[in-house]
mmCIF file of C-alpha atoms in Angstrom:
data_model
loop_
_atom_site.group_PDB
_atom_site.id
_atom_site.type_symbol
_atom_site.label_atom_id
_atom_site.label_comp_id
_atom_site.label_asym_id
_atom_site.label_seq_id
_atom_site.Cartn_x
_atom_site.Cartn_y
_atom_site.Cartn_z
ATOM 1 C CA MET A 225 141.288 192.336 102.126
ATOM 2 C CA SER A 226 141.031 195.068 99.503
ATOM 3 C CA SER A 227 141.128 192.877 96.661
ATOM 4 C CA LEU A 228 140.630 189.144 95.575
ATOM 5 C CA HIS A 229 143.800 187.750 96.802
ATOM 6 C CA LEU A 230 142.107 184.676 98.376
ATOM 7 C CA PRO A 231 143.236 181.049 98.666
ATOM 8 C CA LEU A 232 141.358 178.667 96.315
ATOM 9 C CA SER A 233 140.734 176.601 99.465
ATOM 10 C CA ARG A 234 138.308 179.092 100.895
ATOM 11 C CA ARG A 235 136.505 181.849 99.222
ATOM 12 C CA GLY A 236 138.142 181.539 95.949
ATOM 13 C CA VAL A 237 136.330 178.401 95.280
ATOM 14 C CA LEU A 238 133.092 179.893 95.213
ATOM 15 C CA LEU A 239 134.454 182.147 92.218
ATOM 16 C CA ALA A 240 136.780 179.619 90.595
ATOM 17 C CA GLY A 241 133.913 177.040 90.487
ATOM 18 C CA ALA A 242 132.012 179.294 88.242
ATOM 19 C CA GLY A 243 134.810 179.905 85.855
ATOM 20 C CA ALA A 244 136.076 183.121 87.471
ATOM 21 C CA GLY A 245 139.679 182.115 87.481
ATOM 22 C CA ALA A 246 140.251 185.023 85.260
ATOM 23 C CA ALA A 247 138.652 187.431 87.670
ATOM 24 C CA LEU A 248 140.906 186.067 90.537
ATOM 25 C CA ALA A 249 144.150 186.535 88.357
ATOM 26 C CA LEU A 250 143.186 190.080 86.864
ATOM 27 C CA ALA A 251 142.713 191.407 90.385
ATOM 28 C CA ALA A 252 146.130 190.518 90.902
ATOM 29 C CA LEU A 253 147.660 192.123 87.877
ATOM 30 C CA PRO A 254 150.053 195.080 88.201
ATOM 31 C CA ALA A 255 148.785 198.378 86.794
ATOM 32 C CA HIS A 256 150.827 198.139 83.485
ATOM 33 C CA ALA A 257 149.487 194.807 82.715
ATOM 34 C CA THR A 258 146.552 195.893 80.948
ATOM 35 C CA PRO A 259 147.309 199.277 79.173
ATOM 36 C CA ARG A 260 143.857 200.222 78.058
ATOM 37 C CA PRO A 261 141.788 199.312 81.474
ATOM 38 C CA PHE A 262 138.564 200.586 79.983
ATOM 39 C CA GLY A 263 138.688 199.039 76.652
ATOM 40 C CA ARG A 264 136.749 200.784 73.971
ATOM 41 C CA TYR A 265 134.835 202.973 76.488
ATOM 42 C CA GLY A 266 137.368 205.740 76.747
ATOM 43 C CA SER A 267 139.069 206.908 79.689
ATOM 44 C CA PRO A 268 139.419 209.939 82.011
ATOM 45 C CA GLU A 269 141.655 211.572 79.398
ATOM 46 C CA ARG A 270 138.861 210.754 76.591
ATOM 47 C CA ARG A 271 135.540 210.937 78.545
ATOM 48 C CA ARG A 272 132.825 209.555 76.541
ATOM 49 C CA THR A 273 130.401 211.966 78.234
ATOM 50 C CA PRO A 274 130.276 214.397 80.857
ATOM 51 C CA ARG A 275 128.347 211.869 83.112
ATOM 52 C CA THR A 276 130.740 209.160 82.586
ATOM 53 C CA LEU A 277 133.073 208.188 85.331
ATOM 54 C CA TYR A 278 135.942 205.410 85.399
ATOM 55 C CA VAL A 279 136.490 203.009 88.062
ATOM 56 C CA ASP A 280 139.930 201.108 88.581
ATOM 57 C CA PRO A 281 141.345 199.461 91.437
ATOM 58 C CA HIS A 282 144.873 200.087 89.958
ATOM 59 C CA GLY A 283 144.134 204.001 90.275
ATOM 60 C CA ARG A 284 143.938 204.753 86.560
ATOM 61 C CA GLY A 285 140.505 205.868 86.748
ATOM 62 C CA ASP A 286 138.411 208.576 88.468
ATOM 63 C CA PHE A 287 137.889 206.475 91.522
ATOM 64 C CA THR A 288 139.329 203.151 92.806
ATOM 65 C CA THR A 289 136.192 201.844 94.440
ATOM 66 C CA VAL A 290 132.664 201.633 92.917
ATOM 67 C CA GLN A 291 130.996 203.086 95.847
ATOM 68 C CA ALA A 292 133.207 206.343 95.681
ATOM 69 C CA ALA A 293 131.772 206.608 92.148
ATOM 70 C CA VAL A 294 128.289 206.096 93.047
ATOM 71 C CA THR A 295 128.685 208.515 95.750
ATOM 72 C CA ALA A 296 130.025 211.262 93.368
ATOM 73 C CA ALA A 297 127.474 210.514 90.655
ATOM 74 C CA THR A 298 124.576 212.437 92.261
ATOM 75 C CA GLY A 299 121.263 212.664 90.212
ATOM 76 C CA SER A 300 120.256 210.918 87.124
ATOM 77 C CA GLY A 301 122.023 209.436 84.138
ATOM 78 C CA TRP A 302 125.486 208.412 85.159
ATOM 79 C CA THR A 303 127.519 205.713 83.601
ATOM 80 C CA LEU A 304 130.259 203.962 85.416
ATOM 81 C CA VAL A 305 132.810 201.992 83.502
ATOM 82 C CA LEU A 306 134.584 199.283 85.691
ATOM 83 C CA ALA A 307 138.137 198.215 84.651
ATOM 84 C CA PRO A 308 138.985 194.724 85.333
ATOM 85 C CA GLY A 309 139.781 193.537 88.936
ATOM 86 C CA GLY A 310 138.203 192.429 92.127
ATOM 87 C CA TYR A 311 136.402 195.262 94.097
ATOM 88 C CA ARG A 312 135.908 194.086 97.687
ATOM 89 C CA GLU A 313 133.317 196.324 99.048
ATOM 90 C CA THR A 314 129.791 196.723 99.693
ATOM 91 C CA VAL A 315 127.748 199.052 97.365
ATOM 92 C CA ALA A 316 124.659 201.079 97.801
ATOM 93 C CA VAL A 317 122.585 202.845 95.020
ATOM 94 C CA ASP A 318 119.831 204.931 96.449
ATOM 95 C CA THR A 319 116.625 205.989 95.062
ATOM 96 C CA THR A 320 117.842 209.503 93.761
ATOM 97 C CA ARG A 321 120.471 207.755 91.409
ATOM 98 C CA THR A 322 118.221 206.920 88.683
ATOM 99 C CA GLU A 323 119.078 205.833 85.065
ATOM 100 C CA ALA A 324 122.272 204.668 85.966
ATOM 101 C CA THR A 325 124.425 202.260 83.773
ATOM 102 C CA TRP A 326 127.254 200.260 84.951
ATOM 103 C CA ILE A 327 129.621 198.607 82.258
ATOM 104 C CA GLY A 328 132.278 195.869 82.739
ATOM 105 C CA ALA A 329 135.119 197.420 80.376
ATOM 106 C CA THR A 330 136.105 193.982 78.996
ATOM 107 C CA GLU A 331 132.753 192.947 78.095
ATOM 108 C CA ASN A 332 133.491 189.564 79.991
ATOM 109 C CA PRO A 333 131.595 189.341 83.572
ATOM 110 C CA ARG A 334 134.377 187.280 84.771
ATOM 111 C CA ASP A 335 136.963 190.152 84.625
ATOM 112 C CA VAL A 336 135.060 192.626 86.997
ATOM 113 C CA VAL A 337 133.925 191.153 90.268
ATOM 114 C CA ILE A 338 132.271 193.231 93.255
ATOM 115 C CA VAL A 339 132.395 191.002 96.140
ATOM 116 C CA HIS A 340 132.043 191.071 99.953
ATOM 117 C CA ASP A 341 131.287 188.442 102.683
ATOM 118 C CA ASN A 342 128.499 189.381 104.985
ATOM 119 C CA ALA A 343 125.790 187.291 106.086
ATOM 120 C CA ALA A 344 122.470 187.562 107.818
ATOM 121 C CA GLY A 345 124.063 186.605 111.030
ATOM 122 C CA THR A 346 127.146 188.450 110.872
ATOM 123 C CA PRO A 347 127.539 190.822 113.755
ATOM 124 C CA ARG A 348 127.208 194.407 112.876
ATOM 125 C CA PRO A 349 129.763 196.923 114.330
ATOM 126 C CA GLY A 350 127.959 198.576 117.164
ATOM 127 C CA GLY A 351 125.540 195.912 117.917
ATOM 128 C CA GLY A 352 123.121 193.375 116.282
ATOM 129 C CA THR A 353 123.374 191.472 112.935
ATOM 130 C CA TYR A 354 123.066 192.469 109.314
ATOM 131 C CA GLY A 355 119.937 190.609 108.447
ATOM 132 C CA THR A 356 119.227 189.344 105.184
ATOM 133 C CA THR A 357 118.718 192.865 103.386
ATOM 134 C CA GLY A 358 121.807 194.095 105.003
ATOM 135 C CA SER A 359 123.915 191.163 104.082
ATOM 136 C CA ALA A 360 123.978 192.441 100.493
ATOM 137 C CA THR A 361 127.117 192.879 98.654
ATOM 138 C CA THR A 362 125.289 195.468 96.150
ATOM 139 C CA THR A 363 122.174 197.061 96.927
ATOM 140 C CA VAL A 364 120.287 199.064 94.000
ATOM 141 C CA GLN A 365 116.997 201.029 94.798
ATOM 142 C CA ALA A 366 116.890 203.459 91.976
ATOM 143 C CA ASP A 367 114.953 202.960 88.870
ATOM 144 C CA GLY A 368 116.181 202.576 85.650
ATOM 145 C CA PHE A 369 119.441 200.833 86.507
ATOM 146 C CA THR A 370 121.445 198.950 83.957
ATOM 147 C CA ALA A 371 124.285 196.661 84.263
ATOM 148 C CA ARG A 372 126.438 194.911 81.624
ATOM 149 C CA TRP A 373 129.186 192.306 82.024
ATOM 150 C CA ILE A 374 129.707 192.497 85.857
ATOM 151 C CA THR A 375 129.712 189.807 88.453
ATOM 152 C CA PHE A 376 128.145 190.227 91.668
ATOM 153 C CA ALA A 377 129.148 187.910 94.432
ATOM 154 C CA ASN A 378 128.975 187.319 98.240
ATOM 155 C CA ASP A 379 131.806 184.788 99.344
ATOM 156 C CA TRP A 380 130.535 184.135 102.764
ATOM 157 C CA LEU A 381 130.803 180.302 103.558
ATOM 158 C CA ARG A 382 128.960 178.334 106.170
ATOM 159 C CA ALA A 383 132.048 176.198 106.754
ATOM 160 C CA ASP A 384 133.945 179.246 107.988
ATOM 161 C CA HIS A 385 131.347 180.330 110.534
ATOM 162 C CA PRO A 386 129.860 177.073 112.140
ATOM 163 C CA ASP A 387 128.686 179.570 114.787
ATOM 164 C CA ILE A 388 126.301 181.547 112.678
ATOM 165 C CA THR A 389 122.932 180.483 112.067
ATOM 166 C CA GLY A 390 121.639 183.322 109.895
ATOM 167 C CA THR A 391 123.170 181.889 106.659
ATOM 168 C CA GLN A 392 121.535 184.110 104.238
ATOM 169 C CA ALA A 393 124.185 185.897 102.160
ATOM 170 C CA VAL A 394 122.978 188.182 99.416
ATOM 171 C CA ALA A 395 125.114 189.070 96.262
ATOM 172 C CA LEU A 396 122.697 191.519 94.730
ATOM 173 C CA LYS A 397 119.555 193.144 96.093
ATOM 174 C CA VAL A 398 117.558 194.965 93.283
ATOM 175 C CA GLN A 399 114.474 197.091 94.175
ATOM 176 C CA GLY A 400 114.065 199.321 91.247
ATOM 177 C CA ASP A 401 111.609 199.667 88.450
ATOM 178 C CA ARG A 402 113.176 198.938 85.219
ATOM 179 C CA SER A 403 116.209 197.243 86.462
ATOM 180 C CA ALA A 404 118.147 195.488 83.515
ATOM 181 C CA PHE A 405 121.019 193.146 83.937
ATOM 182 C CA HIS A 406 122.836 191.688 80.588
ATOM 183 C CA HIS A 407 125.625 189.017 80.546
ATOM 184 C CA CYS A 408 125.800 189.506 84.498
ATOM 185 C CA ARG A 409 126.784 186.727 87.014
ATOM 186 C CA PHE A 410 125.331 186.366 90.672
ATOM 187 C CA LEU A 411 127.484 184.111 92.879
ATOM 188 C CA GLY A 412 126.441 182.920 96.512
ATOM 189 C CA HIS A 413 124.905 180.276 98.355
ATOM 190 C CA GLN A 414 121.806 181.302 100.083
ATOM 191 C CA ASP A 415 119.804 183.995 98.787
ATOM 192 C CA THR A 416 122.165 184.805 96.050
ATOM 193 C CA LEU A 417 119.906 187.074 93.954
ATOM 194 C CA TYR A 418 117.343 189.227 95.661
ATOM 195 C CA ALA A 419 114.917 190.230 93.033
ATOM 196 C CA ASP A 420 112.624 192.599 94.919
ATOM 197 C CA SER A 421 110.782 196.034 95.308
ATOM 198 C CA THR A 422 111.068 199.045 97.481
ATOM 199 C CA ALA A 423 107.700 198.669 99.047
ATOM 200 C CA LEU A 424 104.769 196.031 99.082
ATOM 201 C CA GLY A 425 102.603 198.056 96.861
ATOM 202 C CA VAL A 426 105.399 198.772 94.250
ATOM 203 C CA PHE A 427 105.712 196.342 91.222
ATOM 204 C CA ALA A 428 109.130 196.528 90.318
ATOM 205 C CA ARG A 429 110.068 195.405 86.848
ATOM 206 C CA GLN A 430 113.349 193.749 86.168
ATOM 207 C CA TYR A 431 114.913 191.898 83.337
ATOM 208 C CA PHE A 432 117.723 189.500 83.292
ATOM 209 C CA ALA A 433 119.323 188.353 79.958
ATOM 210 C CA HIS A 434 121.786 185.893 79.402
ATOM 211 C CA CYS A 435 122.871 185.915 83.029
ATOM 212 C CA TYR A 436 124.323 183.141 85.426
ATOM 213 C CA ALA A 437 123.268 182.591 88.953
ATOM 214 C CA GLU A 438 124.386 179.990 91.228
ATOM 215 C CA GLY A 439 123.517 178.971 94.947
ATOM 216 C CA ASP A 440 121.693 176.360 96.955
ATOM 217 C CA VAL A 441 118.796 177.739 99.182
ATOM 218 C CA ASP A 442 116.238 179.933 97.752
ATOM 219 C CA PHE A 443 119.098 181.508 95.545
ATOM 220 C CA VAL A 444 116.678 183.511 93.224
ATOM 221 C CA PHE A 445 113.888 185.086 95.427
ATOM 222 C CA GLY A 446 111.771 188.372 95.993
ATOM 223 C CA ARG A 447 108.783 189.962 95.034
ATOM 224 C CA ALA A 448 109.646 191.909 91.887
ATOM 225 C CA THR A 449 108.168 191.104 88.471
ATOM 226 C CA ALA A 450 111.106 189.603 87.124
ATOM 227 C CA VAL A 451 111.946 188.159 83.496
ATOM 228 C CA TYR A 452 114.799 185.743 83.114
ATOM 229 C CA GLU A 453 115.585 185.074 79.476
ATOM 230 C CA GLY A 454 118.248 182.765 78.409
ATOM 231 C CA CYS A 455 119.710 182.558 81.789
ATOM 232 C CA HIS A 456 121.773 179.767 83.452
ATOM 233 C CA PHE A 457 120.898 178.652 86.924
ATOM 234 C CA ARG A 458 123.467 176.442 88.463
ATOM 235 C CA THR A 459 122.856 174.562 91.788
ATOM 236 C CA LEU A 460 125.861 173.787 94.025
ATOM 237 C CA ASP A 461 126.696 170.701 95.739
ATOM 238 C CA ARG A 462 126.287 170.265 99.348
ATOM 239 C CA THR A 463 128.715 168.290 101.547
ATOM 240 C CA ASP A 464 127.032 169.486 104.706
ATOM 241 C CA LEU A 465 124.084 167.706 104.033
ATOM 242 C CA ALA A 466 123.475 163.927 104.218
ATOM 243 C CA ALA A 467 120.003 163.912 102.157
ATOM 244 C CA ALA A 468 117.925 165.853 99.804
ATOM 245 C CA PRO A 469 116.614 168.332 99.296
ATOM 246 C CA TYR A 470 119.872 170.246 98.978
ATOM 247 C CA GLY A 471 118.230 173.562 98.272
ATOM 248 C CA PHE A 472 115.636 175.430 96.182
ATOM 249 C CA VAL A 473 116.296 177.518 92.904
ATOM 250 C CA LEU A 474 113.514 179.973 92.944
ATOM 251 C CA ALA A 475 111.418 181.439 95.864
ATOM 252 C CA PRO A 476 109.147 184.370 94.596
ATOM 253 C CA SER A 477 107.071 186.373 96.928
ATOM 254 C CA THR A 478 104.911 188.079 94.769
ATOM 255 C CA ALA A 479 102.148 190.521 96.372
ATOM 256 C CA ASN A 480 98.627 189.207 95.784
ATOM 257 C CA ALA A 481 97.635 192.448 93.929
ATOM 258 C CA ASN A 482 100.640 191.656 91.423
ATOM 259 C CA PRO A 483 99.557 189.694 88.603
ATOM 260 C CA TYR A 484 102.999 188.821 87.459
ATOM 261 C CA GLY A 485 105.789 187.321 89.346
ATOM 262 C CA TYR A 486 108.651 185.498 88.070
ATOM 263 C CA LEU A 487 108.940 184.261 84.400
ATOM 264 C CA VAL A 488 111.854 181.968 83.425
ATOM 265 C CA SER A 489 112.026 181.493 79.755
ATOM 266 C CA ARG A 490 114.365 179.741 77.345
ATOM 267 C CA SER A 491 116.731 179.186 80.170
ATOM 268 C CA ARG A 492 118.578 176.134 81.870
ATOM 269 C CA ILE A 493 119.198 174.703 85.303
ATOM 270 C CA SER A 494 122.097 172.410 85.640
ATOM 271 C CA GLY A 495 124.396 171.442 88.429
ATOM 272 C CA ALA A 496 126.979 168.525 89.421
ATOM 273 C CA VAL A 497 124.590 167.368 92.059
ATOM 274 C CA PRO A 498 122.927 164.102 93.015
ATOM 275 C CA GLN A 499 119.746 163.289 90.963
ATOM 276 C CA ALA A 500 116.639 164.937 92.442
ATOM 277 C CA ALA A 501 118.733 166.631 94.978
ATOM 278 C CA TYR A 502 116.831 170.242 94.302
ATOM 279 C CA LYS A 503 113.470 171.436 94.273
ATOM 280 C CA LEU A 504 112.776 173.794 91.197
ATOM 281 C CA ALA A 505 110.777 176.195 93.562
ATOM 282 C CA ARG A 506 109.114 176.848 96.935
ATOM 283 C CA PRO A 507 106.832 180.003 97.631
ATOM 284 C CA TRP A 508 107.893 182.575 100.108
ATOM 285 C CA VAL A 509 105.193 184.398 102.015
ATOM 286 C CA PRO A 510 107.180 186.522 104.395
ATOM 287 C CA SER A 511 105.808 187.488 107.683
ATOM 288 C CA SER A 512 105.921 191.100 106.582
ATOM 289 C CA ASP A 513 103.238 190.127 103.943
ATOM 290 C CA THR A 514 101.273 187.224 104.833
ATOM 291 C CA THR A 515 98.785 187.961 101.905
ATOM 292 C CA ALA A 516 101.497 187.267 99.336
ATOM 293 C CA ARG A 517 100.670 184.907 96.318
ATOM 294 C CA PRO A 518 103.892 183.703 95.016
ATOM 295 C CA SER A 519 103.908 183.589 91.087
ATOM 296 C CA LEU A 520 106.240 181.612 89.071
ATOM 297 C CA VAL A 521 106.205 180.428 85.396
ATOM 298 C CA VAL A 522 109.180 178.244 83.946
ATOM 299 C CA ARG A 523 108.779 177.970 80.326
ATOM 300 C CA ASP A 524 110.696 176.419 77.127
ATOM 301 C CA SER A 525 113.575 175.774 79.493
ATOM 302 C CA TRP A 526 115.942 172.725 80.054
ATOM 303 C CA LEU A 527 116.109 171.221 83.667
ATOM 304 C CA GLY A 528 118.697 169.018 84.480
ATOM 305 C CA PRO A 529 118.592 165.705 86.312
ATOM 306 C CA GLY A 530 119.455 167.633 89.735
ATOM 307 C CA ILE A 531 115.875 168.893 89.652
ATOM 308 C CA ASP A 532 113.288 166.593 91.421
ATOM 309 C CA ALA A 533 110.817 165.783 88.718
ATOM 310 C CA VAL A 534 108.412 163.745 90.866
ATOM 311 C CA ALA A 535 108.058 166.494 93.475
ATOM 312 C CA PRO A 536 109.546 169.677 91.959
ATOM 313 C CA TYR A 537 107.746 172.066 94.436
ATOM 314 C CA THR A 538 107.565 172.117 97.999
ATOM 315 C CA ASN A 539 106.276 174.280 101.035
ATOM 316 C CA MET A 540 108.369 176.803 102.780
ATOM 317 C CA SER A 541 105.691 177.028 105.329
ATOM 318 C CA ASP A 542 102.789 174.428 105.604
ATOM 319 C CA ALA A 543 100.445 177.450 106.413
ATOM 320 C CA PHE A 544 100.863 178.653 102.759
ATOM 321 C CA PRO A 545 100.920 175.288 100.479
ATOM 322 C CA TRP A 546 102.418 175.726 97.133
ATOM 323 C CA GLN A 547 99.424 174.282 95.438
ATOM 324 C CA GLY A 548 97.424 177.478 96.556
ATOM 325 C CA GLN A 549 100.239 179.792 94.761
ATOM 326 C CA ARG A 550 100.561 180.718 91.218
ATOM 327 C CA PHE A 551 102.997 178.081 89.793
ATOM 328 C CA ALA A 552 102.996 176.801 86.316
ATOM 329 C CA GLU A 553 105.242 175.326 83.504
ATOM 330 C CA TYR A 554 105.012 174.973 79.864
ATOM 331 C CA ARG A 555 107.087 173.116 77.204
ATOM 332 C CA ASN A 556 110.081 172.462 79.576
ATOM 333 C CA SER A 557 112.439 169.462 78.807
ATOM 334 C CA GLY A 558 115.398 167.567 80.004
ATOM 335 C CA PRO A 559 115.280 164.878 82.877
ATOM 336 C CA GLY A 560 114.067 167.308 85.685
ATOM 337 C CA ALA A 561 111.015 168.210 83.777
ATOM 338 C CA ALA A 562 109.673 164.813 83.262
ATOM 339 C CA ILE A 563 105.999 165.045 84.072
ATOM 340 C CA THR A 564 105.679 161.671 86.172
ATOM 341 C CA VAL A 565 103.062 162.893 88.730
ATOM 342 C CA PRO A 566 100.893 165.240 86.775
ATOM 343 C CA GLY A 567 99.301 166.788 89.938
ATOM 344 C CA SER A 568 102.705 167.956 91.084
ATOM 345 C CA ARG A 569 103.517 169.895 87.691
ATOM 346 C CA PRO A 570 100.719 172.245 86.876
ATOM 347 C CA GLN A 571 101.245 173.386 83.297
ATOM 348 C CA LEU A 572 99.719 176.223 81.215
ATOM 349 C CA THR A 573 97.178 175.749 78.253
ATOM 350 C CA ALA A 574 98.589 176.990 75.018
ATOM 351 C CA GLU A 575 96.082 179.891 75.530
ATOM 352 C CA GLN A 576 97.573 180.772 78.927
ATOM 353 C CA ALA A 577 101.158 180.507 77.377
ATOM 354 C CA ARG A 578 100.450 183.269 75.088
ATOM 355 C CA SER A 579 100.201 185.920 77.754
ATOM 356 C CA ALA A 580 103.134 184.402 79.812
ATOM 357 C CA THR A 581 105.696 186.581 77.725
ATOM 358 C CA ARG A 582 108.116 189.106 78.510
ATOM 359 C CA GLU A 583 105.788 191.401 76.724
ATOM 360 C CA THR A 584 103.082 190.939 78.991
ATOM 361 C CA TYR A 585 105.026 190.942 82.260
ATOM 362 C CA LEU A 586 107.261 194.070 81.373
ATOM 363 C CA GLY A 587 104.439 196.269 79.533
ATOM 364 C CA ASP A 588 105.714 199.236 77.754
ATOM 365 C CA TRP A 589 109.423 198.778 78.964
ATOM 366 C CA THR A 590 111.349 196.588 76.211
ATOM 367 C CA PRO A 591 114.880 196.253 77.594
ATOM 368 C CA TRP A 592 115.713 193.294 75.275
ATOM 369 C CA LYS A 593 115.884 195.949 72.561
ATOM 370 C CA GLU A 594 119.050 197.176 74.217
ATOM 371 C CA CYS A 595 120.659 193.614 74.296
#
């Protein structure tokens, strides 16, 4: 399909369940229904800068697909303004297209949805399968990337493909240094948001402010140095499982040499799921880097009852127990943050917490000043 004309009984549930009904409706609007598709960001006739391109699925911009605009935007410093609608496609931003900015024209992420439906086990044309990385709807490798008010989604569903065992289905894989996402949404099930780097020795810094991410298994994962500030993580219910755990919110795979992994600050975790159905995190030590030492700090955040307060962490592999990794919390609240078994919830001291900040993690890069 070329747009989000999807029955709510299938993929539409994934989007509408997160409040994306507006996006589904807007994708079907006729071209004349929104007379100013690019809002306050100009138009092809009133271009903001020579390096601003306009994308609209109804043909009122420079391009009708995001990938076509990315392909045209060679070099550095391009801005893409995306009109309301559903963009059913895969998009790749390679390392040469640096300092790019994508803007959702309505300043509401529900209105602009980039979505596709590949999973790790989906057969590739010509043979083989996509694998986790290849499943990504959007892949960003370039440094200096910024996105505002956009939804990145992968609407592949297990129930539609009982024959496929590789159920990882990435909405966004971001690998570049200085990658910032403001007021964006990331929708999927397993492996929704892949915050990573281009190579083991590259410590990519990433910043997610006031974003929303949902999923079930390891739905925020990777080896980047990533700060999640004021974000909402929503755990999805599982009707295909008879017992907990239903999934794991965070799965960092931080390189051993990197002092900073994932920092979750002033955020919240919720979900209409049974009590203690989810683990807060588990460490990912991939076969490609068995020396990884995953790092995660969750601080000043609210954890709902869906998080297992007694045993919030578990192992992905018994060969790499979570107790040997760099996991800690500080001043969290909510039923999922109750410290009932102190040995299961390592806590930062007040002195340690003073360095567990966005400033420490991101160094001389200050993307919060651009909010």
